[in-house]
Coordinates of C-alpha atoms in Angstrom, one line a residue:
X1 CA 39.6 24.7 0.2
X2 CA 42.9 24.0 1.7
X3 CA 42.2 21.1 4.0
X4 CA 44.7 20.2 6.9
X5 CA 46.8 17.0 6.3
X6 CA 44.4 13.8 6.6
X7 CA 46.4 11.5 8.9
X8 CA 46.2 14.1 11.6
X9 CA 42.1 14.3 11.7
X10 CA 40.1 12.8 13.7
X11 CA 38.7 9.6 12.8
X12 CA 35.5 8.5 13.4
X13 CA 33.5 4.8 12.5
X14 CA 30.3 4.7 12.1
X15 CA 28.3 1.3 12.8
X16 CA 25.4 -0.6 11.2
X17 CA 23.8 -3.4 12.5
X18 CA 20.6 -5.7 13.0
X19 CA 19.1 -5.9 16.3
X20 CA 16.7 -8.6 17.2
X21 CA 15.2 -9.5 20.4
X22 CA 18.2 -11.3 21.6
X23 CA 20.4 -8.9 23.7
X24 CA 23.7 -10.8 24.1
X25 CA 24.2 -11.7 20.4
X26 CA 23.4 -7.9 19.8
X27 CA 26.1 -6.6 22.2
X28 CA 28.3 -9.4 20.5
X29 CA 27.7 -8.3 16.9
X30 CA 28.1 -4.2 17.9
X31 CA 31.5 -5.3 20.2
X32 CA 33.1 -6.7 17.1
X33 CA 32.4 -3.7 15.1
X34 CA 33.8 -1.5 17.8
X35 CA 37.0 -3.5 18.5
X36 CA 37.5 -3.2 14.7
X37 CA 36.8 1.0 14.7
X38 CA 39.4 0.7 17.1
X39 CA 41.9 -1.2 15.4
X40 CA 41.4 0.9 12.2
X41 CA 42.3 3.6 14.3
X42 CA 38.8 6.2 14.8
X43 CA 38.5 8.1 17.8
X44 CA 35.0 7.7 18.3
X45 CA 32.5 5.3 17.3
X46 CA 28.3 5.2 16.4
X47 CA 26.0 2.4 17.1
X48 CA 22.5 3.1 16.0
X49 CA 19.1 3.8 17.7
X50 CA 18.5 0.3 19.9
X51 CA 21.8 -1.1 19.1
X52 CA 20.4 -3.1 22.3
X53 CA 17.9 -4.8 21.2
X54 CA 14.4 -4.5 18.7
X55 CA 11.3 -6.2 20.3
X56 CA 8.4 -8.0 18.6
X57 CA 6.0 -5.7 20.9
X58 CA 5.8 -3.3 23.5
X59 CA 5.1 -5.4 26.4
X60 CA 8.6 -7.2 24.7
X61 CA 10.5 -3.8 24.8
X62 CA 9.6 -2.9 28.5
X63 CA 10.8 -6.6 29.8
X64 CA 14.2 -6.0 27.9
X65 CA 14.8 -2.7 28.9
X66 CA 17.3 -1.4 31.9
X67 CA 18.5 0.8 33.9
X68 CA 21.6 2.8 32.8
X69 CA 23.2 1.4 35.9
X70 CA 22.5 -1.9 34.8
X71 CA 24.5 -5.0 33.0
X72 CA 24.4 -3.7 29.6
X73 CA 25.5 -0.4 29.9
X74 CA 28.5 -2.1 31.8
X75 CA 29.2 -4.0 29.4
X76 CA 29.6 -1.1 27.1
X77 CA 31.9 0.7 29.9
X78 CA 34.2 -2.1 30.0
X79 CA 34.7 -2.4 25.7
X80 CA 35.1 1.7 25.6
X81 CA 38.0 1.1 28.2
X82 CA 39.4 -1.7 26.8
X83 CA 39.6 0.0 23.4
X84 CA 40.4 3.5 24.1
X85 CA 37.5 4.8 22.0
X86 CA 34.7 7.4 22.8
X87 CA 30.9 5.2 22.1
X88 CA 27.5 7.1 20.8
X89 CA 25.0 4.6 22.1
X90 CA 22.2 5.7 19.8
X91 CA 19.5 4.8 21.8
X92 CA 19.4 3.0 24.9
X93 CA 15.6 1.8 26.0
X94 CA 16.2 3.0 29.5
X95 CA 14.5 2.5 32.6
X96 CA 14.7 6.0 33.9
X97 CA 13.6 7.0 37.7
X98 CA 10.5 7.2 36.9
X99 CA 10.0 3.7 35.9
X100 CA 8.2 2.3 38.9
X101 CA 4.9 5.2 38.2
X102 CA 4.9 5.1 34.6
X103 CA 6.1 2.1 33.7
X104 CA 7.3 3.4 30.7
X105 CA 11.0 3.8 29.6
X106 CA 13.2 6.4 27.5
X107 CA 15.1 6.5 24.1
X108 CA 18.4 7.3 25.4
X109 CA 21.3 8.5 23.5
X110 CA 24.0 7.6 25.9
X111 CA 27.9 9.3 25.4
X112 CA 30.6 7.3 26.7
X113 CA 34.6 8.9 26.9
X114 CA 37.6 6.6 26.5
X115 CA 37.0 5.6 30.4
X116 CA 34.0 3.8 30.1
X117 CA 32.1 7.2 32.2
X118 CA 29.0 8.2 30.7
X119 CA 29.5 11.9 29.8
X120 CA 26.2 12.9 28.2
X121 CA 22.8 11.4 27.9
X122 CA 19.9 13.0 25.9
X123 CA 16.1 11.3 26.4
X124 CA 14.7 11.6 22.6
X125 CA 12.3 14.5 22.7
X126 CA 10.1 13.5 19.5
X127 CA 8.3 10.1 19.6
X128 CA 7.5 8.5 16.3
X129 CA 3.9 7.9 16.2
X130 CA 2.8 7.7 12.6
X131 CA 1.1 5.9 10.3
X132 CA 3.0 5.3 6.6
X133 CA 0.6 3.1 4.0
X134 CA 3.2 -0.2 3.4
X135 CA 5.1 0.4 6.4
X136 CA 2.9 -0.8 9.6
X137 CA 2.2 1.5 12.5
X138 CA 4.6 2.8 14.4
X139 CA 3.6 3.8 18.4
X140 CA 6.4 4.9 20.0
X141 CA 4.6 6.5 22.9
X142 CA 3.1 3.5 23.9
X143 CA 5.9 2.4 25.2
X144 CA 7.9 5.2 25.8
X145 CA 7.8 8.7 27.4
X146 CA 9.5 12.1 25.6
X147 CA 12.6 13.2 26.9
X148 CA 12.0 16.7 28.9
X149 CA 15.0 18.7 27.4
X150 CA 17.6 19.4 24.7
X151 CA 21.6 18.6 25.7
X152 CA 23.8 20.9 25.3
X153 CA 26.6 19.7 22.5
X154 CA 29.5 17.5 24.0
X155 CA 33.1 17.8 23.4
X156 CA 34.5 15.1 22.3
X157 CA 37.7 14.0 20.7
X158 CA 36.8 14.3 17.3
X159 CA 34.7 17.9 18.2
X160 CA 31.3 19.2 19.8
X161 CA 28.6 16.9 18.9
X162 CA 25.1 17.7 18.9
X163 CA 22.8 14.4 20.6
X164 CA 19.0 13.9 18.5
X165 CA 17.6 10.2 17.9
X166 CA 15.4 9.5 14.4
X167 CA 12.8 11.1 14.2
X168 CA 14.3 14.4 15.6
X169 CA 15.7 14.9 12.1
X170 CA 12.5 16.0 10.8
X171 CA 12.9 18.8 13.2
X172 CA 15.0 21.4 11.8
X173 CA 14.4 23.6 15.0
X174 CA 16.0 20.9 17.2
X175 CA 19.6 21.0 14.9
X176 CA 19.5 24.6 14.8
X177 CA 19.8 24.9 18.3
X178 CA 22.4 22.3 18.7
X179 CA 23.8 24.5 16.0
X180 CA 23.7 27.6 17.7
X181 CA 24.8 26.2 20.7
X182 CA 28.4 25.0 19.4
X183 CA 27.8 21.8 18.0
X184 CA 29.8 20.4 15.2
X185 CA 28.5 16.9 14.3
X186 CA 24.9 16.3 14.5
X187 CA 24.2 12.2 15.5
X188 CA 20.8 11.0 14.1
X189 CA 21.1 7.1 15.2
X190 CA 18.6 5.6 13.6
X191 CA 16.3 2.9 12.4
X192 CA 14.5 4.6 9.6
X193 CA 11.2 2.6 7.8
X194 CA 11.5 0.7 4.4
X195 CA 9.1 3.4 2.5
X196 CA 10.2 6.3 4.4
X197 CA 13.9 5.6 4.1
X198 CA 14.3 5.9 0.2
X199 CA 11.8 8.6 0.2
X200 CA 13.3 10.8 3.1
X201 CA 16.5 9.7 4.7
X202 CA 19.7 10.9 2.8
X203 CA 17.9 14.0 1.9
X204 CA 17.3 15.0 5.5
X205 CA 20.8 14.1 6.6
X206 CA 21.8 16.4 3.3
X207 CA 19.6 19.4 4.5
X208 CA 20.4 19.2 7.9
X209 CA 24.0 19.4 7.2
X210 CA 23.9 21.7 4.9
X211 CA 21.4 24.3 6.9
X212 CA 23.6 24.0 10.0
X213 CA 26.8 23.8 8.6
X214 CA 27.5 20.8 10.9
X215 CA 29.1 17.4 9.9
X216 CA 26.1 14.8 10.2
X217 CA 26.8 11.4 11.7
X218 CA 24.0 8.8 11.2
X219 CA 24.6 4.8 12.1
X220 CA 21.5 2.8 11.2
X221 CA 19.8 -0.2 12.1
X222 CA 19.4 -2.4 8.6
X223 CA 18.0 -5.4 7.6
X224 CA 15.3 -8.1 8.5
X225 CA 15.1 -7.7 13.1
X226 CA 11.9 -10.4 13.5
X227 CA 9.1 -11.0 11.2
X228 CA 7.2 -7.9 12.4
X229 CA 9.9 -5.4 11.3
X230 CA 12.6 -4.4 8.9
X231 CA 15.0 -1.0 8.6
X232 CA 16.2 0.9 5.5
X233 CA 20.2 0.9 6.7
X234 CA 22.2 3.4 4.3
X235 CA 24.7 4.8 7.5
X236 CA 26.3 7.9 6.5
X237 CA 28.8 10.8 7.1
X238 CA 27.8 13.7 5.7
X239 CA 30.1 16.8 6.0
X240 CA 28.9 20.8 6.4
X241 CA 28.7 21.1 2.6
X242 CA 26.5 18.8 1.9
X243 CA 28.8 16.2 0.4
X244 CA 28.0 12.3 1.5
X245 CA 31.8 11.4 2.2
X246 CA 31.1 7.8 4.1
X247 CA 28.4 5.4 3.9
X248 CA 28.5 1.4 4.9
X249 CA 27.5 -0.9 2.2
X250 CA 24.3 -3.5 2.8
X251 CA 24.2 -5.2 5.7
X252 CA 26.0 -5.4 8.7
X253 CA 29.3 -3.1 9.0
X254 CA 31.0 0.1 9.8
X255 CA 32.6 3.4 7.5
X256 CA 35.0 5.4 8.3
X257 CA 35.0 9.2 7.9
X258 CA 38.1 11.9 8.6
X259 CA 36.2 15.3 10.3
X260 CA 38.2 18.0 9.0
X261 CA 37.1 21.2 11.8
X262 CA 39.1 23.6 9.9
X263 CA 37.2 23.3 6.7
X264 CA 33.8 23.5 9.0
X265 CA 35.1 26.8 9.8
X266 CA 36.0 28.1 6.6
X267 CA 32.8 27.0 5.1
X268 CA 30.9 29.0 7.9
X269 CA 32.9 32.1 7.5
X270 CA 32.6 31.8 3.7
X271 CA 29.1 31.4 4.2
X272 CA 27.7 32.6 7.4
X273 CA 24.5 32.3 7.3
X274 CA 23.9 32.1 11.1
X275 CA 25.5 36.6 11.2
X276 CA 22.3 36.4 8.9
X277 CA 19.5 34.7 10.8
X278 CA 16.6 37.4 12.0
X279 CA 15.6 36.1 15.3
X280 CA 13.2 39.4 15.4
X281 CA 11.3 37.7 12.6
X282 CA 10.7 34.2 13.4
X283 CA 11.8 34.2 17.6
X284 CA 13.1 31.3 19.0
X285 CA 14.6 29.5 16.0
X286 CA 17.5 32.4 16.2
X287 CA 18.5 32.0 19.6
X288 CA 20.5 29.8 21.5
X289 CA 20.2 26.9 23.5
X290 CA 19.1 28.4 27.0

């Protein structure tokens, strides 16, 4: 397919880092990757699910969380208007308004424009409470409440994208909607387990991808956070074919990926698979977002 001339497409970096407990040093770390997207030139760039921080504990987790009006999301305002680019905050343990009944906090995957304003925010609708043999427990509820809703897709510079969180990717239901409500590029921040990642986490990205016809964006935590937990890394770009066409190399670091729209759209006319979807069948999984 005839693809439009490279220079001219959006750019977009995609970060991977370690979080610990320690806050600052985290913010350090993910501000150095970002000033460098920026110098390279990208548009837009990802940090991963808790690009904040990762706890030892729950009790850990709710005493470092905040308020989206607090320091750390300034922090972030100030570097997104200092380097002209657009920031996917992956997921931001926030202290929503609700925090003084429940005392529990969200997953937040916060959207930030050029100017440091927070243009979309989507509260990560499926927790991760499961038990993998090698991997350790995982209860994200204990800590943290489902988001009520489903955002619709956000323009951005480098097109509509499409906000889920982890463990949303098992949910084929959840892209399709973003799908069929004009998203583009599908963001699954993450900080995928050591057996499930190898097992599970490129062919996901593939499938989802693939079954949307969407360009999938994932930044991932990777790496050793304390001694109670480790995550799989592998960041990728995957584009509406299929194809893996970025992915950052061990450790800390960012890759760079060119969205081509135009090829998006010939791939969906060539293929249009959502003319051929039978909501009469199988109901809500053929409509649109409401």
């Amino acid at each position: 397919m005839a693809s439009s001339s490279s220079w001219e497409l959006p750019l977009v970096a995609v970060c991977q880092v370690t979080s610990t407990p320690d806050k600052q040093q985290n913010f350090k770390t993910c501000a150095e990757l970002v000033r460098e997207a920026a110098r390279l030139g990208a548009c837009l760039a990802f940090l991963p699910e808790a690009f904040d921080f990762i706890a030892r504990d729950p009790a850990e987790t709710l005493y470092l969380s905040e308020p989206l009006g607090g320091n750390l999301l300034g922090e972030y305002t100030q570097l997104a208007r200092e380097c002209g680019l657009w920031l996917s905050l992956g997921g931001f343990h926030e202290r929503g308004q609700d925090w003084e009944q429940t005392q529990k906090i969200y997953n937040c995957h916060v959207i930030l424009n050029s100017k440091g304003s927070v243009v979309a925010t989507y509260r990560k609708t499926h927790l991760c409470d499961v038990e993998i043999p090698g991997q350790g427990p995982m209860r994200e509820s204990n800590s943290t409440m489902p988001g009520p809703s489903l955002e619709s897709p956000v323009d951005t510079p480098a097109g509509k994208i499409g906000l889920a969180v982890c463990y949303d990717m098992r949910f084929p239901e959840l892209s399709l909607a973003l799908a069929q409500a004009g998203a583009e590029i599908l963001t699954y921040p993450s900080a995928f387990g050591s057996v499930t990642g190898p097992a599970h986490w490129e062919v996901l990205l593939r499938a989802r991808a693939i079954e949307t016809q969407c360009y999938v964006v994932a930044a991932a935590q990777c790496g050793r956070h304390h001694e109670k937990r480790a995550s799989y890394g592998h960041s990728m770009v995957v584009d509406p074919w299929g194809t893996v066409v970025a992915r950052c190399s061990e450790g800390p670091g960012l890759c760079l990926a060119r969205i081509d729209l135009n090829y998006l759209r010939q791939l969906r006319q060539h293929l249009p698979v959502f003319q051929h979807r039978r909501p009469d069948l199988y109901g809500n999984l053929g409509h649109p977002l409401s």
